[in-house]
Amino acid sequence: MRRISAAIVTGAAIAALLTACGSDKSNSDSPPVRPPMKVAALGPFVGECGHVTDDEVRDLGGLGQISQTFKNSVGCNFQGGGLDGPTVTFASYRGSPIDRERAWVTAQGRNPETIDVGGHKGFQDADQTGQICDLAVQLGDDFFEWSTYAGAFGLPSPNPCDKNRKLAELTVQRLK
């Protein structure tokens, strides 16, 4: 009988603990578990294709002739020379951390270099072949990126990011 009484008392104690653990604390004055989410402030307007014209992209990007252009509200892609020819891409990222893009470039086995374009910090990096360059510039909580690819038959450049630098400088000069 003592064992049954002890078992009942132990069971009641466990039930009380379980009930306390599952109680609703919505009426308590305790602070929220998570801090409130940060709302990103909008940076300056970078315009369609970074305020850079098709002719400027063609000339500065070294495309020769632009064969196709794709444009939408957040980016532009310019292709020259047909299938697997050189490309220049512009992308604008609102409220997105530039460090995420830097981490992606690093994950590709590249080592991004910190840069400054018109007083705005960013990074640039070329792949080992000298055919691809990504250059990103921070604008408050936003950033934009110019990317170039020399194409399957393009000649590698000793300074593949020079093209992107000129395009990024135009974008920064024309910010609104």
Coordinates of C-alpha atoms in Angstrom, one line a residue, residues 23-158:
S23 CA 1.1 26.5 -19.3
D24 CA 0.4 29.5 -21.5
K25 CA 2.5 32.5 -20.6
S26 CA 1.0 34.9 -23.0
N27 CA -0.4 37.0 -20.1
S28 CA 3.0 37.4 -18.5
D29 CA 5.1 40.5 -18.7
S30 CA 8.2 38.6 -19.9
P31 CA 10.1 40.1 -22.9
P32 CA 9.7 38.4 -26.3
V33 CA 12.2 35.7 -27.1
R34 CA 13.3 37.2 -30.4
P35 CA 14.3 40.8 -31.0
P36 CA 12.2 42.6 -33.5
M37 CA 13.2 42.3 -37.1
K38 CA 15.2 45.2 -38.6
V39 CA 13.4 47.0 -41.4
A40 CA 15.9 47.9 -44.1
A41 CA 16.0 51.5 -45.1
L42 CA 15.8 52.0 -48.9
G43 CA 19.0 53.2 -50.4
P44 CA 19.3 55.5 -53.4
F45 CA 17.5 54.6 -56.6
V46 CA 20.0 52.9 -59.0
G47 CA 17.7 53.1 -62.0
E48 CA 17.2 50.6 -64.8
C49 CA 20.5 48.9 -65.5
G50 CA 22.3 51.1 -63.0
H51 CA 21.6 54.2 -65.0
V52 CA 24.0 52.9 -67.7
T53 CA 22.9 52.9 -71.4
D54 CA 23.1 49.9 -73.7
D55 CA 25.8 51.7 -75.7
E56 CA 27.9 52.3 -72.6
V57 CA 27.6 48.7 -71.6
R58 CA 28.6 47.6 -75.1
D59 CA 31.6 49.9 -75.2
L60 CA 32.8 49.6 -71.5
G61 CA 31.9 45.9 -71.2
G62 CA 33.7 45.0 -74.4
L63 CA 30.8 43.2 -76.0
G64 CA 31.4 44.5 -79.5
Q65 CA 27.8 44.0 -80.7
I66 CA 25.0 43.3 -78.2
S67 CA 23.0 40.3 -79.5
Q68 CA 20.4 40.0 -76.7
T69 CA 19.3 42.1 -73.8
F70 CA 17.1 41.0 -70.9
K71 CA 15.8 43.6 -68.5
N72 CA 13.5 43.4 -65.5
S73 CA 12.8 45.5 -62.3
V74 CA 16.0 44.3 -60.5
G75 CA 18.5 43.5 -63.2
C76 CA 19.8 43.5 -66.7
N77 CA 21.8 41.0 -68.8
F78 CA 23.6 42.0 -72.0
Q79 CA 24.9 39.3 -74.3
G80 CA 27.3 39.7 -77.2
G81 CA 28.6 37.4 -79.8
G82 CA 25.9 34.8 -79.8
L83 CA 25.7 31.5 -77.9
D84 CA 28.2 31.4 -75.0
G85 CA 29.6 34.8 -76.0
P86 CA 30.6 37.5 -73.5
T87 CA 28.0 38.8 -71.1
V88 CA 27.6 41.8 -68.7
T89 CA 25.0 41.6 -65.9
F90 CA 23.7 44.3 -63.6
A91 CA 21.7 43.4 -60.5
S92 CA 20.2 45.5 -57.7
Y93 CA 19.5 44.1 -54.2
R94 CA 17.2 46.0 -51.9
G95 CA 17.5 45.2 -48.2
S96 CA 19.9 42.4 -48.8
P97 CA 23.3 42.1 -47.1
I98 CA 26.3 42.4 -49.4
D99 CA 28.2 40.0 -47.1
R100 CA 25.9 37.2 -48.3
E101 CA 27.1 37.8 -51.8
R102 CA 30.7 38.1 -50.6
A103 CA 30.3 34.7 -48.9
W104 CA 29.0 33.2 -52.1
V105 CA 32.0 34.5 -54.1
T106 CA 34.3 33.1 -51.4
A107 CA 32.5 29.7 -51.5
Q108 CA 33.5 29.6 -55.2
G109 CA 37.1 29.5 -54.1
R110 CA 37.8 33.2 -54.8
N111 CA 39.2 35.8 -52.5
P112 CA 37.2 39.1 -52.7
E113 CA 39.1 42.3 -52.4
T114 CA 37.6 45.3 -50.5
I115 CA 37.1 48.3 -52.7
D116 CA 35.7 51.9 -52.6
V117 CA 33.7 53.3 -55.5
G118 CA 32.8 57.0 -55.1
G119 CA 32.8 56.8 -51.3
H120 CA 30.8 53.5 -51.2
K121 CA 32.4 50.3 -49.9
G122 CA 32.2 47.1 -51.7
F123 CA 34.2 44.2 -53.1
Q124 CA 35.5 42.9 -56.4
D125 CA 36.8 39.5 -57.4
A126 CA 37.9 37.7 -60.5
D127 CA 38.1 34.0 -61.1
Q128 CA 41.5 32.4 -61.6
T129 CA 41.0 32.2 -65.4
G130 CA 40.6 36.0 -65.7
Q131 CA 37.3 35.6 -67.5
I132 CA 34.8 36.4 -64.8
C133 CA 34.6 39.3 -62.4
D134 CA 32.0 40.2 -59.8
L135 CA 32.0 43.8 -58.4
A136 CA 29.5 44.8 -55.7
V137 CA 28.9 48.2 -54.1
Q138 CA 27.1 48.8 -50.8
L139 CA 24.4 51.5 -50.7
G140 CA 23.1 51.7 -47.1
D141 CA 21.1 48.5 -46.6
D142 CA 21.1 47.8 -50.4
F143 CA 23.8 46.9 -52.9
F144 CA 24.3 46.6 -56.6
E145 CA 26.5 44.3 -58.6
W146 CA 28.1 44.4 -62.1
S147 CA 29.3 41.0 -63.4
T148 CA 31.2 40.2 -66.5
Y149 CA 32.1 37.0 -68.3
A150 CA 34.5 37.0 -71.3
G151 CA 32.6 34.1 -72.9
A152 CA 33.8 30.6 -73.9
F153 CA 36.0 32.0 -76.6
G154 CA 36.9 35.3 -75.0
L155 CA 40.5 36.1 -74.1
P156 CA 41.3 36.2 -70.4
S157 CA 42.1 39.7 -69.1
P158 CA 44.9 40.5 -66.7

